[in-house]
Coordinates of N, CA and C in Angstrom, one line a residue:
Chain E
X1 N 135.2 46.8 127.0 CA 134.8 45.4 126.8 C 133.9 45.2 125.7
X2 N 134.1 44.2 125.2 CA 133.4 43.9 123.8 C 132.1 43.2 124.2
X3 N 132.0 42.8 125.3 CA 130.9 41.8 125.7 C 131.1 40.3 125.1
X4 N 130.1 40.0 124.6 CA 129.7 38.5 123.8 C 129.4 38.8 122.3
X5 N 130.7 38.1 121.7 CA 130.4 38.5 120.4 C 130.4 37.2 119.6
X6 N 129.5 37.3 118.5 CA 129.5 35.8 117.5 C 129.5 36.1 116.4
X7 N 130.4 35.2 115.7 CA 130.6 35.3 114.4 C 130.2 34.2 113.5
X8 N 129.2 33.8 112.0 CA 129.4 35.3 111.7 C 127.8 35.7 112.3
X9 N 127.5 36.9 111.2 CA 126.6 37.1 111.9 C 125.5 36.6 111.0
X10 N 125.5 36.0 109.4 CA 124.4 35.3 108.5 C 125.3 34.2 108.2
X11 N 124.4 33.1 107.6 CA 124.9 32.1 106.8 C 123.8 30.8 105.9
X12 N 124.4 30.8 105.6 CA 123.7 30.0 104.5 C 124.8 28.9 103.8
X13 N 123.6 27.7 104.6 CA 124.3 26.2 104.5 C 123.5 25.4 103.2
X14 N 124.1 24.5 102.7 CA 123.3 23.3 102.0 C 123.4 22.2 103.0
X15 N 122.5 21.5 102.5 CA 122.2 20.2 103.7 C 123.5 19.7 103.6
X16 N 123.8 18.8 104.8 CA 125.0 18.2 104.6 C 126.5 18.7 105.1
X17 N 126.0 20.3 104.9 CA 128.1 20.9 104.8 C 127.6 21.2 106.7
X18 N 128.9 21.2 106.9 CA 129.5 21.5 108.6 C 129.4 22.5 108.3
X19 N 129.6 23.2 109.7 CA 130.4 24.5 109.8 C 130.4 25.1 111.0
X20 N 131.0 25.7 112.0 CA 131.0 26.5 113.4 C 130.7 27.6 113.4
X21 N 130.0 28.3 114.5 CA 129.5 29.3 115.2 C 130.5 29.8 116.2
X22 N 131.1 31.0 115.7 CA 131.9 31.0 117.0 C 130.9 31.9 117.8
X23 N 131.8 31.7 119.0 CA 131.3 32.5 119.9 C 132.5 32.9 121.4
X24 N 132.4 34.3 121.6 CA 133.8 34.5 122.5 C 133.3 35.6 123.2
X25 N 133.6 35.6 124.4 CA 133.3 36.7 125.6 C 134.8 37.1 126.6
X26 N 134.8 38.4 127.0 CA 136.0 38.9 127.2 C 135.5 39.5 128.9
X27 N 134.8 39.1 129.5 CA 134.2 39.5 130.8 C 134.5 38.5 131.8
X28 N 135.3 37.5 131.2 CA 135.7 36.6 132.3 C 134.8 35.6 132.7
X29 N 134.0 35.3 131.6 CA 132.5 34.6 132.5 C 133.4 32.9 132.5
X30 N 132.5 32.4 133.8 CA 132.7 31.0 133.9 C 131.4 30.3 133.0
X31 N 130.1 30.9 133.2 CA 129.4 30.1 132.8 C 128.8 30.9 130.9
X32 N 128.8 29.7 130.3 CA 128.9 29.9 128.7 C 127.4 29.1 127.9
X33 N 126.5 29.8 126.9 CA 126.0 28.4 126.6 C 124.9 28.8 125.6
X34 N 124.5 27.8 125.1 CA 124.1 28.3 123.2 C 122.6 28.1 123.5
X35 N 121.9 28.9 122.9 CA 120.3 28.5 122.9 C 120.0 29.2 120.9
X36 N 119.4 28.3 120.7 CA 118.3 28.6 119.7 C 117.0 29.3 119.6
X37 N 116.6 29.8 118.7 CA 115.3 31.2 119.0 C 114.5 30.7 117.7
X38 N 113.2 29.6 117.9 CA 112.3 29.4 116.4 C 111.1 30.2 117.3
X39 N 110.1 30.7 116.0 CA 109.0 31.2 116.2 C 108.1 30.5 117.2
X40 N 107.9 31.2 118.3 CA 106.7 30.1 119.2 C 107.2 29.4 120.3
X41 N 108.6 29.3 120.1 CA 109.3 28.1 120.5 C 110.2 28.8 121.6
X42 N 110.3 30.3 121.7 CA 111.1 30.9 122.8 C 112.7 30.5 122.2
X43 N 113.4 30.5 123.5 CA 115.0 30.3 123.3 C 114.8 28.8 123.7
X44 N 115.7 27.7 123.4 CA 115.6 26.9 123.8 C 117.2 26.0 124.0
X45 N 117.5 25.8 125.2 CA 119.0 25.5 125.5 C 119.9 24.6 124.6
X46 N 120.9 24.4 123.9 CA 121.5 23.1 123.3 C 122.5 23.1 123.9
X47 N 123.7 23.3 124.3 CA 124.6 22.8 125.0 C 125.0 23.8 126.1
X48 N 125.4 23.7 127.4 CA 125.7 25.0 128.3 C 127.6 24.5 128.6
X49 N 128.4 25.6 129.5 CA 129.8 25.2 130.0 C 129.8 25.8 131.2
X50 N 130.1 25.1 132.5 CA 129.7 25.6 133.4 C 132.0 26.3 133.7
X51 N 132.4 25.9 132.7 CA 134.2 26.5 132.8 C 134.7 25.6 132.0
X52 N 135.9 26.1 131.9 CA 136.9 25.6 130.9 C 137.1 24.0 130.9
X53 N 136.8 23.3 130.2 CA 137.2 21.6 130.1 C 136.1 21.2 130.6
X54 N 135.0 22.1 130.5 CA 133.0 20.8 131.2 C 132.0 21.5 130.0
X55 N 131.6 20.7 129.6 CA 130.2 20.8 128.7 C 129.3 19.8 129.4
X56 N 128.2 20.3 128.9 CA 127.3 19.5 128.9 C 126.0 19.8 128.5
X57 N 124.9 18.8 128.2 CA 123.7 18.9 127.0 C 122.7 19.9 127.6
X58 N 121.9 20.3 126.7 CA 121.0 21.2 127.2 C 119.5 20.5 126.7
X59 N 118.0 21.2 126.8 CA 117.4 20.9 126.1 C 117.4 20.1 124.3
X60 N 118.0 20.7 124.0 CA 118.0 20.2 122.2 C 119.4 19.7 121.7
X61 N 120.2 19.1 122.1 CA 121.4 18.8 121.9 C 121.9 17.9 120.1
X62 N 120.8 17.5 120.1 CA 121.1 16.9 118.8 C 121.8 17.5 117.2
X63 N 122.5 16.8 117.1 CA 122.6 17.8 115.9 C 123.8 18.7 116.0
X64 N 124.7 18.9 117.4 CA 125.5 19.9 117.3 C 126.3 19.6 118.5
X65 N 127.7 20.2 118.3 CA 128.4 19.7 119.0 C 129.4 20.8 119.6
X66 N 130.1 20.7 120.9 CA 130.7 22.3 121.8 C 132.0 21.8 122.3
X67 N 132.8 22.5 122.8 CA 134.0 22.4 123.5 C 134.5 23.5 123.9
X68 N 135.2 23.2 125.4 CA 135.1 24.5 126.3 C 136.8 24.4 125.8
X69 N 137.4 25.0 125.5 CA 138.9 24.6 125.7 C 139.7 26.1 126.4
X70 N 138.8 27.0 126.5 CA 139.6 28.4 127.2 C 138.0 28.9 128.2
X71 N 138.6 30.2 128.7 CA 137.5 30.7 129.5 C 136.9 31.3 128.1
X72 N 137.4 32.2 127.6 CA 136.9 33.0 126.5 C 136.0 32.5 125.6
X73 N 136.3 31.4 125.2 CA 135.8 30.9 123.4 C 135.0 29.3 123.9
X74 N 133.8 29.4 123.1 CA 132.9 28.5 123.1 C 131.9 28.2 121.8
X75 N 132.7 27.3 120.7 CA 132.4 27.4 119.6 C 131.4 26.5 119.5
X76 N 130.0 26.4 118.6 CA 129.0 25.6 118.3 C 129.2 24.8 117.0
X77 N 129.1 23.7 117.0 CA 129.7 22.8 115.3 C 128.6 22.4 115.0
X78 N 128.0 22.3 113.5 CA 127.0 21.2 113.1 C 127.8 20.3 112.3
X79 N 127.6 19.4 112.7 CA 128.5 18.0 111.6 C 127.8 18.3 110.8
X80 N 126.6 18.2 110.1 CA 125.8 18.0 109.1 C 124.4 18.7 108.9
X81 N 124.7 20.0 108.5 CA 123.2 20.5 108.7 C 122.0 20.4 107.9
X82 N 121.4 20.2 108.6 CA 119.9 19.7 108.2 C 118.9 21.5 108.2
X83 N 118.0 21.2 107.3 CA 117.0 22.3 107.4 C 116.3 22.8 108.6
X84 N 116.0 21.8 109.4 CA 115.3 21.6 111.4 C 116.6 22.3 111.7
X85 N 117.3 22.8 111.1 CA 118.7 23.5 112.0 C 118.3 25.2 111.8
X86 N 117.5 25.2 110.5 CA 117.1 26.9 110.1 C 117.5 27.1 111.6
X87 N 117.7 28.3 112.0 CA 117.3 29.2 113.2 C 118.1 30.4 113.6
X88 N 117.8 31.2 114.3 CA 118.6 32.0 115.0 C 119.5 31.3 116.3
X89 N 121.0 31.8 116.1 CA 121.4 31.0 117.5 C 122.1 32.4 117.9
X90 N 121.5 32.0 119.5 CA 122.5 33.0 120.4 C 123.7 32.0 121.5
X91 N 124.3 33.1 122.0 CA 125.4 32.6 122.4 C 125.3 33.8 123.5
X92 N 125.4 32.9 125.1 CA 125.7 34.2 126.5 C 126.6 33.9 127.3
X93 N 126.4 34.6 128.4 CA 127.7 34.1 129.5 C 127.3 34.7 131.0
X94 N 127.6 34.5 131.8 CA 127.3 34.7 133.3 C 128.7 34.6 133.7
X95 N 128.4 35.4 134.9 CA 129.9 35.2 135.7 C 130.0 33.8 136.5
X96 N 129.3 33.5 137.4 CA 128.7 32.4 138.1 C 128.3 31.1 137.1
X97 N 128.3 29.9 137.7 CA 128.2 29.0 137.1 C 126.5 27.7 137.4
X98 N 125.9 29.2 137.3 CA 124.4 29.0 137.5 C 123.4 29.4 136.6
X99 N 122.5 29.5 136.1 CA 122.0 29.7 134.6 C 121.1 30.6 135.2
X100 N 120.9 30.7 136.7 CA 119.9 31.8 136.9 C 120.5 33.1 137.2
X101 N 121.9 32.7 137.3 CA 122.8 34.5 137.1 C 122.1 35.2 135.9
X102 N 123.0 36.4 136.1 CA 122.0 37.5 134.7 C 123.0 37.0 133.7
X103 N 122.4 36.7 132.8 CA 123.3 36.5 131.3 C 123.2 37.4 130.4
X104 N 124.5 37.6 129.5 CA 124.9 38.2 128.7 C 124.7 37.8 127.4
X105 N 123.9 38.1 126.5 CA 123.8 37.5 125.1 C 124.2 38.2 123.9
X106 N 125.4 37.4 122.7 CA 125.6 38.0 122.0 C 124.2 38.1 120.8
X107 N 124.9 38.6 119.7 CA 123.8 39.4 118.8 C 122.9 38.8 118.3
X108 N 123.7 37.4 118.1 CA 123.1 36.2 117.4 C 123.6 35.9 115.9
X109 N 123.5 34.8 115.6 CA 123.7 34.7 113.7 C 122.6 33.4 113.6
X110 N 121.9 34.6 112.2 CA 120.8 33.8 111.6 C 121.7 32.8 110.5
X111 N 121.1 31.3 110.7 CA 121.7 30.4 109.9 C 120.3 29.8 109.0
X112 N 120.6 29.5 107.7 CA 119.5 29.3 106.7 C 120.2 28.0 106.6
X113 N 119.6 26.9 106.3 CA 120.1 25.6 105.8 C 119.0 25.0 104.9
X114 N 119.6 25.1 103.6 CA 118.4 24.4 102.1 C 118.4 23.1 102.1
Chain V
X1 N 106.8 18.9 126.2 CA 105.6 19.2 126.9 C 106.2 21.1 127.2
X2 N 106.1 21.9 127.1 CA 106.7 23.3 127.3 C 106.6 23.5 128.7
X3 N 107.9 23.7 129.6 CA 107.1 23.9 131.1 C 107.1 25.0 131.4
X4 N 107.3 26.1 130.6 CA 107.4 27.5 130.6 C 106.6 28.4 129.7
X5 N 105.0 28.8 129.7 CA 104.1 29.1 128.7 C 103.7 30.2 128.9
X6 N 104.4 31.2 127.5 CA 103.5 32.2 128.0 C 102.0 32.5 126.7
X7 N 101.4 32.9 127.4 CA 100.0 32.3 126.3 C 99.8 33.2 125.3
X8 N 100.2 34.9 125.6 CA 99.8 35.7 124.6 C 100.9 36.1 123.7
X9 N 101.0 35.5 122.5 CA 101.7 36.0 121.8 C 102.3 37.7 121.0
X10 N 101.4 38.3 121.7 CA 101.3 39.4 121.4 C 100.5 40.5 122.3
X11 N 100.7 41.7 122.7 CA 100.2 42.7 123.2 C 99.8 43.9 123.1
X12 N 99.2 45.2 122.7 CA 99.1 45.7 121.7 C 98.4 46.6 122.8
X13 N 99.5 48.2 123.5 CA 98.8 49.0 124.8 C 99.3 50.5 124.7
X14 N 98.2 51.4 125.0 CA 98.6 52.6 124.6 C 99.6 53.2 125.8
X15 N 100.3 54.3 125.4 CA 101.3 54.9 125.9 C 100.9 55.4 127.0
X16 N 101.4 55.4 128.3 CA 100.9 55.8 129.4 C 100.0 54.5 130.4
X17 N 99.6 54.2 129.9 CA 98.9 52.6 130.3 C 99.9 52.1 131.0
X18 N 99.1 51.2 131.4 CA 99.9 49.4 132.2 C 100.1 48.4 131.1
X19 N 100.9 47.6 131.5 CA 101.7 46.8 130.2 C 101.1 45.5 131.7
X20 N 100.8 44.8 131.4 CA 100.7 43.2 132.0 C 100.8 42.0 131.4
X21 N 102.6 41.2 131.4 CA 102.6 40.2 130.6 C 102.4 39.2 131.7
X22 N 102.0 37.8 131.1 CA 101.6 36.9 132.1 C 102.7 35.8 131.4
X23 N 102.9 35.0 132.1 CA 103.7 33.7 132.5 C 103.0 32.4 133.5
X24 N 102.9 31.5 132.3 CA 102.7 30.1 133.6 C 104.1 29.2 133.4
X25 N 104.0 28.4 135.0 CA 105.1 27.2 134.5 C 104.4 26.0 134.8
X26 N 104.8 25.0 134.6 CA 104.4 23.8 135.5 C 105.5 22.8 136.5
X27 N 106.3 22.9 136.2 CA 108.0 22.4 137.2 C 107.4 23.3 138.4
X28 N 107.3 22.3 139.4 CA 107.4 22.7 141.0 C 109.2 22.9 141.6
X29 N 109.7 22.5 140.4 CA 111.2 22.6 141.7 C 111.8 23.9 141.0
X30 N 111.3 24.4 140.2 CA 111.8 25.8 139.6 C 111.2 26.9 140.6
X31 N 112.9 27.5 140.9 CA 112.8 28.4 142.4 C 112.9 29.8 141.9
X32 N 113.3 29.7 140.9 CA 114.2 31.2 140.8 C 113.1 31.9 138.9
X33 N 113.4 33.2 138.8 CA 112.2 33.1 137.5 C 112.9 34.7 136.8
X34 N 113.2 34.9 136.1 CA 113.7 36.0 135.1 C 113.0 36.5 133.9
X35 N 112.8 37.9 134.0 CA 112.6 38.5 132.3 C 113.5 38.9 131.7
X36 N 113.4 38.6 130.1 CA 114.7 39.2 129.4 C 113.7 40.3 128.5
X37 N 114.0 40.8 128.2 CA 113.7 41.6 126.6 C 114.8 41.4 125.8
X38 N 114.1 41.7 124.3 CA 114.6 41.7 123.1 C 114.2 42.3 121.8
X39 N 114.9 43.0 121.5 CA 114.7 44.1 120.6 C 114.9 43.6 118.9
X40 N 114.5 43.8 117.9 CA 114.8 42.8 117.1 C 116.3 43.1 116.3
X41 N 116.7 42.0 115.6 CA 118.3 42.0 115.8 C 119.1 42.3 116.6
X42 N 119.1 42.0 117.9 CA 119.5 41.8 119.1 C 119.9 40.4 119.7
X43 N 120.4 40.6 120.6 CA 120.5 39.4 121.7 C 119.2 40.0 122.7
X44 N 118.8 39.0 123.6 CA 118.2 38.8 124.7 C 119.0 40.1 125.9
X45 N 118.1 40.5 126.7 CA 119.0 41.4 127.9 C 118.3 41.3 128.9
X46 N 118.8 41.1 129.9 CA 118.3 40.8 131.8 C 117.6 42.2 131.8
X47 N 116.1 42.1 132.6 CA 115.2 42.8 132.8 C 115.4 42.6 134.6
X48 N 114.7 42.0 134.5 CA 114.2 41.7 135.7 C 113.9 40.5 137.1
X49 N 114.1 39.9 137.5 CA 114.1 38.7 138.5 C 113.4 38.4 139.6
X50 N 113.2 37.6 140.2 CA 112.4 37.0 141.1 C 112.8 36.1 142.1
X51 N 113.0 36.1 143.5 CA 113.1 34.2 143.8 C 112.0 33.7 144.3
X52 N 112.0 32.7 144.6 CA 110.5 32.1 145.3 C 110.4 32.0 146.8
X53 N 110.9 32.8 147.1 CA 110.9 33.2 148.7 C 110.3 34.6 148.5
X54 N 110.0 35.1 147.2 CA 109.1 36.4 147.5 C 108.5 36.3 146.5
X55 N 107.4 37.3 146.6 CA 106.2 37.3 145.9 C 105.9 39.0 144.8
X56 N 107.0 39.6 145.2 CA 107.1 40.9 144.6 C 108.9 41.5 144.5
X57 N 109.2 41.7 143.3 CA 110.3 42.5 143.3 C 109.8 43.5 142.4
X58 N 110.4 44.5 142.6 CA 110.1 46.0 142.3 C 111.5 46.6 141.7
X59 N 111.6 47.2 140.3 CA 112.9 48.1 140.0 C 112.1 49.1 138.6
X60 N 112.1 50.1 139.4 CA 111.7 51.1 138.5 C 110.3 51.5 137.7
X61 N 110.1 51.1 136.8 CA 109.0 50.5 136.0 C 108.1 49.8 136.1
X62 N 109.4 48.9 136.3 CA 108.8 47.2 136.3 C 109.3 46.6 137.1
X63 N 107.7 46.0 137.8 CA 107.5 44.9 138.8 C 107.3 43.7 138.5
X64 N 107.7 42.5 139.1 CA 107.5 41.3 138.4 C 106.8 40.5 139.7
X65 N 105.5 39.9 139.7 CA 104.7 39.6 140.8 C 104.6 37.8 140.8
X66 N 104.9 37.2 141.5 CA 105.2 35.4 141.3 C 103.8 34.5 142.7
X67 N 103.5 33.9 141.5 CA 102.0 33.2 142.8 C 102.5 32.1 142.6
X68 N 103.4 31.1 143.5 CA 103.8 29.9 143.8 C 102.6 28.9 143.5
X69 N 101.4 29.5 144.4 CA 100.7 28.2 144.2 C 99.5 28.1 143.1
X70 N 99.3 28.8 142.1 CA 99.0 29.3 140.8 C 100.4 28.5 139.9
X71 N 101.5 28.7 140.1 CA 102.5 28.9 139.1 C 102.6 29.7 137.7
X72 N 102.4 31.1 138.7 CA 102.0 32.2 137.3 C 102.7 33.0 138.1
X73 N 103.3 33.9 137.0 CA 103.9 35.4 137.2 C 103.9 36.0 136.4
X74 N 104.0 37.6 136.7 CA 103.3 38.8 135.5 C 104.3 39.8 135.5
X75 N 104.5 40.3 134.6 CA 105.7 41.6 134.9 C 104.4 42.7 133.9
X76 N 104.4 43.5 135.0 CA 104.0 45.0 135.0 C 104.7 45.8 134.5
X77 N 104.4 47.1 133.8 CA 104.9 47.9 133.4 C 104.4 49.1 133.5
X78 N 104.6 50.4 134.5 CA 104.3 51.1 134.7 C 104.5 52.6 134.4
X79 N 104.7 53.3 133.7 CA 103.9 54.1 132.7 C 104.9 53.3 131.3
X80 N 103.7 52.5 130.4 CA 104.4 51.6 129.0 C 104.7 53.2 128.8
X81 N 106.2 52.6 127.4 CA 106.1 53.9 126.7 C 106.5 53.1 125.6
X82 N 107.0 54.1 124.6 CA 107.1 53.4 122.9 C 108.5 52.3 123.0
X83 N 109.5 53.0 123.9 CA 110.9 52.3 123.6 C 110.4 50.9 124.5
X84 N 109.9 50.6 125.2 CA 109.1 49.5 125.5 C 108.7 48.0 124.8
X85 N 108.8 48.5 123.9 CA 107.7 48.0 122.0 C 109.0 46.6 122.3
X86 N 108.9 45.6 122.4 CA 110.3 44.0 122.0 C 109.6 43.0 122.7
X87 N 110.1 42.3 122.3 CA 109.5 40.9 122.8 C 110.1 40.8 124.1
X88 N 109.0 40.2 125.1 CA 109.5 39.5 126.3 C 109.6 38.2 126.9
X89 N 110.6 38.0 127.5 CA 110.4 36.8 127.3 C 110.7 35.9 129.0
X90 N 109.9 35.7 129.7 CA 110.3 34.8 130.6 C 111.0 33.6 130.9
X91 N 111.5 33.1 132.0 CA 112.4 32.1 132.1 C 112.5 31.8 133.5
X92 N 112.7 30.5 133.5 CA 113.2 29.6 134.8 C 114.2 28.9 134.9
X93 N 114.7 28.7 136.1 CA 115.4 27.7 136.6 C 115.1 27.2 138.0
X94 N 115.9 26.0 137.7 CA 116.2 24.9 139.7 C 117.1 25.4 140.4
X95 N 117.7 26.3 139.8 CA 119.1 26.5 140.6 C 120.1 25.9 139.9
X96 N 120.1 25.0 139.4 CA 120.8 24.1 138.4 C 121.9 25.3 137.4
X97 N 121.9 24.3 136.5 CA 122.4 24.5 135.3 C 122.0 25.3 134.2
X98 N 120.6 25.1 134.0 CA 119.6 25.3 132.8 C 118.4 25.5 132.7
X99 N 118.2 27.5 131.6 CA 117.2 28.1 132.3 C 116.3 28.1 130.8
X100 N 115.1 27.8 131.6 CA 113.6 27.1 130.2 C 113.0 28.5 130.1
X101 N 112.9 29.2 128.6 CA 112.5 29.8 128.2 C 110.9 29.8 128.2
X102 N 110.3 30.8 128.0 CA 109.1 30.9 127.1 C 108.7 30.9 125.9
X103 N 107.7 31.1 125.2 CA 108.1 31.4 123.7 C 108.0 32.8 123.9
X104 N 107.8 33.8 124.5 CA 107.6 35.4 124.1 C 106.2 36.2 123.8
X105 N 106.3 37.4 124.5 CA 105.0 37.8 124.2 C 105.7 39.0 123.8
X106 N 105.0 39.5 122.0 CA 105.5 41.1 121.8 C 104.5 41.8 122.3
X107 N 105.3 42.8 123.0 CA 104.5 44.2 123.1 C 104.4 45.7 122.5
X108 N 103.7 45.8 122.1 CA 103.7 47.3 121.3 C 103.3 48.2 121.7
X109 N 103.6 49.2 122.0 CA 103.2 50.7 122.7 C 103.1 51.5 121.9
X110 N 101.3 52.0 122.3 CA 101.4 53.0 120.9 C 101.3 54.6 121.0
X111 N 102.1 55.5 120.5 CA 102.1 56.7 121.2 C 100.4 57.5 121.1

């Protein structure tokens, strides 16, 4: 098993341009969901999927957008990124569809936005 | 408002020692409480857990001790060693959906 893997793993945006984060897990999890990592600030939740066809917002949702459309794949979008987007994002999964199961987190991709 | 604080940014304990990270929360309906570690360029990894029907869980090393009516919990580390050395990081939940980080406390073990 590959675990939780995200692609890519750097990037570097100008303000303004889109672009997705994938993210894909091969463990069968039901529950899926993106947190961000700034200095000070811990992990902090933006969007979670509790299974295939449910999203819904997390702590910081602004700014970024999810869709559950398989068990596997849970991609993160910025319409428009802004510099407040700098961050590391991770991406995990649980089998259960409860956030206090043990989660699985991929590697992360650090995203730079000028 | 952060309902999940852990105060020391940093830790800094020789090898063979006790490692004692602290955690406060403020959310009363958060039942359940988790450590992850993190190594750098890594993801986060499940350490260790708690529920609030107990006051001690124990696995190996590390014990993680929860005072309901404080709203503090500490994960112990019993003999620290170097591979130890990553950030830790506590967390809660309601049972719910969604689980509130800390900001992290690194620890460094020094041989």
């Amino acid at each position: 098993n590959a675990g939780v893997t995200q692609t890519p793993k750097f990037q570097v945006l100008k303000t303004g341009q889109s672009m997705t984060l994938q993210c894909a897990q091969d463990m069968n999890h039901e529950y899926m969901s993106w947190y961000r990592q700034d200095p000070g600030m811990g992990l902090r939740l933006i969007h979670y999927s509790v299974g295939a066809g449910i999203t819904d917002q997390g702590e910081v949702p602004n700014g970024y957008n999810v869709s559950r459309s398989t068990t596997e794949d849970f991609p993160l979008r910025l319409l428009s990124a802004a510099p407040s987007q700098t961050s590391v994002y991770f991406c995990a999964s649980s089998y259960g569809g409860r956030a206090g199961e043990t989660q699985y987190f991929g590697p992360g991709t650090r995203l730079l936005v000028l | 408002d952060q309902q999940v604080k852990q105060n020391s940014p940093s830790l800094s304990v020789q090898e063979g020692r006790i490692s004692i990270l602290n955690c406060d929360y403020t959310n009363s309906m958060f039942d359940y409480f988790l450590w992850y570690k993190k190594y750098p360029a890594e993801g986060p990894t499940f350490l260790i857990s708690i529920s609030s029907i107990k006051d001690k869980n124990e696995d190996g090393r590390f014990t993680v001790f929860l005072n309901k009516s404080a709203k503090h919990l500490s994960l112990h580390i019993v003999p620290s060693q170097p591979g130890d050395s990553a950030v830790y990081f506590c967390a809660s939940t309601d049972a719910g959906n969604m689980l509130t980080f800390g900001g992290g406390t690194r620890l460094m073990v020094k041989p």
